[in-house]
PDB file of C-alpha atoms in Angstrom:
ATOM      1  CA  MET A   1      -2.584  -1.917  15.422  1.00 48.00           C
ATOM      2  CA  ASP A   2      -2.172  -4.801  17.808  1.00 56.00           C
ATOM      3  CA  GLY A   3      -2.277  -8.187  16.179  1.00 62.00           C
ATOM      4  CA  GLU A   4      -0.154 -10.990  14.962  1.00 65.00           C
ATOM      5  CA  LYS A   5       2.493 -10.014  12.425  1.00 64.00           C
ATOM      6  CA  VAL A   6       3.167 -12.492   9.662  1.00 61.00           C
ATOM      7  CA  THR A   7       6.287 -12.289   7.523  1.00 58.00           C
ATOM      8  CA  ILE A   8       5.763 -14.069   4.242  1.00 62.00           C
ATOM      9  CA  GLN A   9       7.694 -14.528   1.063  1.00 81.00           C
ATOM     10  CA  ILE A  10       7.216 -11.321  -0.896  1.00 86.00           C
ATOM     11  CA  PRO A  11       4.105 -11.906  -3.018  1.00 89.00           C
ATOM     12  CA  ASP A  12       3.515 -10.798  -6.579  1.00 93.00           C
ATOM     13  CA  ARG A  13       1.602  -7.569  -7.266  1.00 95.00           C
ATOM     14  CA  GLN A  14      -1.829  -9.169  -7.034  1.00 95.00           C
ATOM     15  CA  GLY A  15      -0.888 -10.899  -3.779  1.00 95.00           C
ATOM     16  CA  MET A  16       0.315  -7.598  -2.334  1.00 96.00           C
ATOM     17  CA  ILE A  17      -2.929  -5.863  -3.303  1.00 96.00           C
ATOM     18  CA  GLN A  18      -5.011  -8.648  -1.774  1.00 96.00           C
ATOM     19  CA  ALA A  19      -3.033  -8.496   1.485  1.00 95.00           C
ATOM     20  CA  LEU A  20      -3.342  -4.686   1.562  1.00 96.00           C
ATOM     21  CA  GLN A  21      -7.112  -4.832   0.996  1.00 96.00           C
ATOM     22  CA  ASN A  22      -7.556  -7.067   4.046  1.00 94.00           C
ATOM     23  CA  ASN A  23      -4.805  -5.969   6.450  1.00 94.00           C
ATOM     24  CA  THR A  24      -2.339  -3.308   7.374  1.00 95.00           C
ATOM     25  CA  VAL A  25       1.123  -4.059   6.030  1.00 96.00           C
ATOM     26  CA  ARG A  26       4.645  -2.881   6.842  1.00 95.00           C
ATOM     27  CA  VAL A  27       6.350  -2.499   3.482  1.00 96.00           C
ATOM     28  CA  THR A  28      10.076  -1.891   3.257  1.00 96.00           C
ATOM     29  CA  PHE A  29      11.215  -0.730  -0.146  1.00 97.00           C
ATOM     30  CA  THR A  30      13.945   1.153  -1.958  1.00 97.00           C
ATOM     31  CA  LYS A  31      12.901   4.623  -3.108  1.00 96.00           C
ATOM     32  CA  ALA A  32      13.900   6.058  -6.489  1.00 94.00           C
ATOM     33  CA  ASN A  33      16.692   8.032  -4.778  1.00 96.00           C
ATOM     34  CA  ALA A  34      18.146   4.730  -3.421  1.00 96.00           C
ATOM     35  CA  ASN A  35      17.048   5.407   0.179  1.00 97.00           C
ATOM     36  CA  THR A  36      15.231   2.658   2.055  1.00 97.00           C
ATOM     37  CA  ARG A  37      11.771   3.484   3.405  1.00 97.00           C
ATOM     38  CA  VAL A  38       9.497   1.625   5.798  1.00 97.00           C
ATOM     39  CA  MET A  39       5.804   2.404   5.433  1.00 97.00           C
ATOM     40  CA  ILE A  40       2.775   1.134   7.339  1.00 97.00           C
ATOM     41  CA  CYS A  41       0.010   1.112   4.767  1.00 97.00           C
ATOM     42  CA  THR A  42      -3.278  -0.411   3.689  1.00 97.00           C
ATOM     43  CA  LEU A  43      -6.050  -0.495   1.125  1.00 97.00           C
ATOM     44  CA  GLN A  44      -8.734  -1.424   3.667  1.00 96.00           C
ATOM     45  CA  PRO A  45     -11.932   0.479   2.816  1.00 93.00           C
ATOM     46  CA  ASN A  46     -12.323   1.941   6.338  1.00 93.00           C
ATOM     47  CA  PHE A  47      -8.989   3.735   6.008  1.00 93.00           C
ATOM     48  CA  LEU A  48      -9.538   5.157   2.516  1.00 90.00           C
ATOM     49  CA  PRO A  49     -10.447   8.845   2.156  1.00 85.00           C
ATOM     50  CA  PRO A  50     -13.741   9.804   0.520  1.00 85.00           C
ATOM     51  CA  VAL A  51     -13.696   9.750  -3.253  1.00 79.00           C
ATOM     52  CA  THR A  52     -13.679  13.218  -4.787  1.00 79.00           C
ATOM     53  CA  PRO A  53     -14.905  13.831  -8.319  1.00 78.00           C
ATOM     54  CA  ARG A  54     -12.208  14.288 -10.940  1.00 73.00           C
ATOM     55  CA  LYS A  55     -11.871  17.622 -12.699  1.00 79.00           C
ATOM     56  CA  THR A  56     -11.309  15.869 -16.005  1.00 77.00           C
ATOM     57  CA  ASP A  57     -12.835  12.980 -17.920  1.00 77.00           C
ATOM     58  CA  ARG A  58      -9.382  11.772 -18.906  1.00 81.00           C
ATOM     59  CA  VAL A  59      -8.805   8.195 -17.809  1.00 80.00           C
ATOM     60  CA  ILE A  60      -5.291   7.423 -16.641  1.00 79.00           C
ATOM     61  CA  PRO A  61      -4.390   3.765 -17.145  1.00 86.00           C
ATOM     62  CA  PRO A  62      -2.996   2.052 -14.048  1.00 84.00           C
ATOM     63  CA  ASN A  63       0.757   1.542 -13.817  1.00 91.00           C
ATOM     64  CA  GLU A  64       1.157  -2.193 -13.215  1.00 93.00           C
ATOM     65  CA  GLU A  65       4.633  -1.638 -11.722  1.00 95.00           C
ATOM     66  CA  VAL A  66       3.342   0.586  -8.892  1.00 96.00           C
ATOM     67  CA  ILE A  67       0.893   0.115  -6.012  1.00 97.00           C
ATOM     68  CA  ARG A  68      -0.867   3.159  -4.519  1.00 96.00           C
ATOM     69  CA  VAL A  69      -1.712   2.817  -0.823  1.00 97.00           C
ATOM     70  CA  ILE A  70      -2.749   4.887   2.170  1.00 97.00           C
ATOM     71  CA  ASP A  71       0.267   5.617   4.370  1.00 97.00           C
ATOM     72  CA  LEU A  72      -1.215   5.255   7.852  1.00 96.00           C
ATOM     73  CA  ASP A  73       1.387   7.509   9.478  1.00 95.00           C
ATOM     74  CA  LEU A  74       0.702  10.381   7.076  1.00 95.00           C
ATOM     75  CA  GLY A  75      -2.933   9.633   6.244  1.00 93.00           C
ATOM     76  CA  GLU A  76      -2.148  10.290   2.579  1.00 94.00           C
ATOM     77  CA  TRP A  77      -1.833   8.369  -0.661  1.00 94.00           C
ATOM     78  CA  ARG A  78       1.676   7.124  -1.380  1.00 96.00           C
ATOM     79  CA  SER A  79       3.044   4.564  -3.794  1.00 96.00           C
ATOM     80  CA  PHE A  80       5.859   2.085  -4.154  1.00 97.00           C
ATOM     81  CA  ARG A  81       7.268   0.096  -7.028  1.00 97.00           C
ATOM     82  CA  VAL A  82       6.558  -3.627  -6.774  1.00 96.00           C
ATOM     83  CA  ASP A  83      10.092  -4.529  -7.862  1.00 96.00           C
ATOM     84  CA  SER A  84      11.597  -2.343  -5.111  1.00 97.00           C
ATOM     85  CA  VAL A  85      10.007  -4.201  -2.171  1.00 96.00           C
ATOM     86  CA  ILE A  86      12.557  -5.616   0.273  1.00 95.00           C
ATOM     87  CA  ASP A  87      10.182  -6.829   2.995  1.00 94.00           C
ATOM     88  CA  PHE A  88       6.400  -7.278   3.261  1.00 94.00           C
ATOM     89  CA  VAL A  89       5.007  -7.937   6.759  1.00 92.00           C
ATOM     90  CA  ILE A  90       1.259  -8.388   7.237  1.00 91.00           C
ATOM     91  CA  ASN A  91      -0.358  -7.181  10.462  1.00 88.00           C
ATOM     92  CA  THR A  92      -3.399  -9.405  10.927  1.00 71.00           C
ATOM     93  CA  ALA A  93      -5.258  -6.909  13.162  1.00 63.00           C
ATOM     94  CA  ARG A  94      -8.627  -5.986  11.721  1.00 51.00           C
ATOM     95  CA  ALA A  95      -9.559  -2.666  10.137  1.00 47.00           C
ATOM     96  CA  LYS A  96     -10.847   0.200  12.262  1.00 49.00           C
ATOM     97  CA  SER A  97     -14.640   0.351  12.532  1.00 43.00           C
TER      98      SER A  97
END
C-alpha cells in the first residue's frame, strides 16, 4: 500500500463512499463501546469478496448512518458509523490487480 497519503476534511457519507470506492482509506472512529479503532479499509472492486446468493428474498434497506467496508487487515466486512469518524486519510495507491 505504498502511495501518497492525503488527509482531508472529513467528508460526508457520499464523499466517504466515493473515496472508499477509489482508494484505500485509514479510518479512525469511535466504536459503540467508546473505544477508538483505526481501520484500513476500502470498497475497491478488486478487494471485494465474491457475491454469494442470499438465502432469503427479504430486502434489508441500507442504514444511511453506517458504511460497510472491507477491513484489509482482516479481509472481512466491517462497518462504522459516519458520525463516529475522527479521522479519514486517503491512500492514493491504486487497487491490486
